[in-house]
């Protein structure tokens, strides 16, 4: 593929109706021990957006209480003892260069979808001055509704790139 390859304008963004897709969580359980979460090292500009985002994140997401991972940082947050983990100021994922990359839109915020092997889905915002990553446990494998909880805070604190 040459560097002059154009991105396909046909990126797939599913609307909020896709949020109704829910994986039955029967038999799934969360581990009691929450693993440490790597803290991003963004630019000072992105870190300022991330600190503002941290102040307006919800206390609960899908009835999961906020339970921030270690180490303690304004750049990371969690809900449900690792069921939902947010990292702000992550590097731009290489997959964003893939014209076939899939994405979703939740309440006006676009997210690129990655599905790492052996874990739940990972979503990263697109078209923002700081990249916000949300990783969901496998219990949310087919459920994007957690992203709706972050759309307002992201829109409010992390400006778009235009």
Coordinates of C-alpha atoms in Angstrom, one line a residue:
X1 CA 0.0 0.0 0.0
X2 CA 1.5 3.4 -1.0
X3 CA 1.4 6.4 1.2
X4 CA -0.8 8.1 -1.3
X5 CA -3.6 5.5 -0.7
X6 CA -6.8 7.3 0.2
X7 CA -9.0 6.5 3.1
X8 CA -12.4 5.0 2.2
X9 CA -15.1 7.5 2.9
X10 CA -17.3 4.5 3.7
X11 CA -16.2 3.9 7.3
X12 CA -18.9 2.1 9.1
X13 CA -20.4 4.0 12.0
X14 CA -23.3 2.3 13.7
X15 CA -25.9 4.5 15.3
X16 CA -27.2 4.4 18.8
X17 CA -29.5 1.5 17.8
X18 CA -26.5 -0.8 17.8
X19 CA -26.3 -0.2 21.5
X20 CA -29.2 -2.7 22.0
X21 CA -26.9 -5.5 21.0
X22 CA -26.2 -7.2 24.3
X23 CA -24.2 -10.3 25.0
X24 CA -25.8 -12.5 27.6
X25 CA -23.5 -12.4 30.5
X26 CA -24.6 -15.6 32.1
X27 CA -21.6 -17.4 33.4
X28 CA -19.3 -14.4 33.1
X29 CA -17.7 -13.1 36.2
X30 CA -15.2 -10.4 36.9
X31 CA -12.0 -11.1 38.7
X32 CA -11.6 -9.8 42.3
X33 CA -8.1 -8.6 41.6
X34 CA -8.0 -5.6 39.3
X35 CA -4.7 -5.6 37.3
X36 CA -2.7 -2.3 37.1
X37 CA -3.6 -0.1 34.1
X38 CA -0.7 1.5 32.1
X39 CA -0.9 5.3 32.5
X40 CA -0.5 7.2 29.2
X41 CA 2.1 9.9 28.7
X42 CA 0.3 12.5 26.6
X43 CA 1.5 16.0 25.5
X44 CA 0.8 18.8 28.1
X45 CA -2.1 20.0 25.9
X46 CA -3.7 16.5 25.8
X47 CA -3.1 16.0 29.5
X48 CA -5.0 19.2 30.3
X49 CA -8.0 17.9 28.3
X50 CA -7.7 14.6 30.1
X51 CA -7.6 16.2 33.5
X52 CA -10.8 18.2 32.6
X53 CA -12.4 14.9 31.4
X54 CA -11.5 13.2 34.7
X55 CA -13.5 15.8 36.6
X56 CA -16.7 15.2 34.8
X57 CA -16.7 11.4 34.3
X58 CA -19.8 9.7 35.7
X59 CA -19.8 8.0 39.1
X60 CA -21.6 5.0 37.6
X61 CA -21.7 3.4 34.2
X62 CA -24.4 0.8 33.6
X63 CA -24.8 0.4 37.4
X64 CA -21.1 -0.2 37.8
X65 CA -19.6 2.1 40.5
X66 CA -16.5 4.0 39.7
X67 CA -13.5 2.1 41.0
X68 CA -10.3 3.6 39.6
X69 CA -7.4 1.3 38.8
X70 CA -3.9 1.6 40.1
X71 CA -1.7 3.4 39.8
X72 CA -3.8 6.4 40.8
X73 CA -3.9 8.9 37.9
X74 CA -6.2 11.6 36.4
X75 CA -5.5 9.9 33.0
X76 CA -7.2 6.6 34.0
X77 CA -10.6 5.6 35.4
X78 CA -12.5 2.5 35.9
X79 CA -15.9 1.1 36.8
X80 CA -16.9 -2.2 38.1
X81 CA -13.5 -3.3 39.2
X82 CA -12.1 -3.4 35.7
X83 CA -15.2 -4.2 33.8
X84 CA -14.9 -0.8 32.1
X85 CA -11.6 1.1 31.9
X86 CA -10.9 4.5 30.4
X87 CA -7.5 5.9 29.6
X88 CA -7.1 9.4 28.2
X89 CA -4.1 10.7 26.3
X90 CA -3.3 7.4 24.6
X91 CA -1.2 7.4 21.4
X92 CA -3.1 7.4 18.1
X93 CA -3.7 3.7 17.3
X94 CA -2.0 2.5 14.1
X95 CA -5.3 0.8 13.2
X96 CA -6.7 4.3 12.5
X97 CA -4.7 4.2 9.2
X98 CA -6.6 1.2 8.1
X99 CA -9.4 2.3 5.7
X100 CA -11.3 -0.9 6.7
X101 CA -11.3 -0.1 10.4
X102 CA -14.7 -0.3 12.0
X103 CA -16.2 2.3 14.2
X104 CA -19.3 3.3 16.0
X105 CA -20.9 6.6 16.9
X106 CA -22.4 7.2 20.4
X107 CA -24.3 10.4 21.0
X108 CA -22.1 12.4 18.5
X109 CA -18.7 11.0 19.5
X110 CA -17.0 8.6 17.1
X111 CA -15.0 5.7 18.3
X112 CA -12.8 3.2 16.4
X113 CA -13.3 -0.4 17.4
X114 CA -10.5 -2.9 18.1
X115 CA -11.0 -6.4 19.3
X116 CA -7.8 -7.6 20.9
X117 CA -7.6 -11.4 21.1
X118 CA -8.5 -12.8 24.5
X119 CA -10.2 -9.7 25.9
X120 CA -13.3 -7.5 25.4
X121 CA -13.5 -4.7 22.8
X122 CA -11.4 -1.5 22.9
X123 CA -12.7 1.7 21.5
X124 CA -10.7 4.9 20.9
X125 CA -12.1 8.3 20.0
X126 CA -11.5 9.7 16.6
X127 CA -11.3 13.3 15.5
X128 CA -10.4 14.6 19.0
X129 CA -7.4 16.6 20.3
X130 CA -6.7 13.9 22.8
X131 CA -7.4 10.2 22.2
X132 CA -9.6 8.6 24.8
X133 CA -9.6 4.8 25.0
X134 CA -12.3 2.7 26.6
X135 CA -11.7 -1.0 27.2
X136 CA -14.7 -3.2 28.0
X137 CA -14.6 -6.7 29.6
X138 CA -15.8 -9.6 27.6
X139 CA -19.2 -9.2 29.4
X140 CA -19.8 -6.2 27.1
X141 CA -18.5 -7.8 23.9
X142 CA -21.5 -6.8 21.9
X143 CA -22.7 -3.8 23.8
X144 CA -21.6 -0.3 23.0
X145 CA -24.0 1.3 25.5
X146 CA -21.1 2.1 27.9
X147 CA -19.8 4.6 25.3
X148 CA -23.0 6.7 25.7
X149 CA -22.0 7.4 29.3
X150 CA -18.7 8.9 28.0
X151 CA -20.0 10.9 25.0
X152 CA -21.2 13.9 26.9
X153 CA -18.0 14.3 29.1
X154 CA -15.7 13.7 26.1
X155 CA -17.7 16.3 24.0
X156 CA -17.5 18.8 26.8
X157 CA -13.8 18.5 27.6
X158 CA -11.9 17.2 24.6
X159 CA -12.3 19.4 21.5
X160 CA -12.6 17.9 18.1
X161 CA -10.0 18.2 15.4
X162 CA -11.4 20.0 12.4

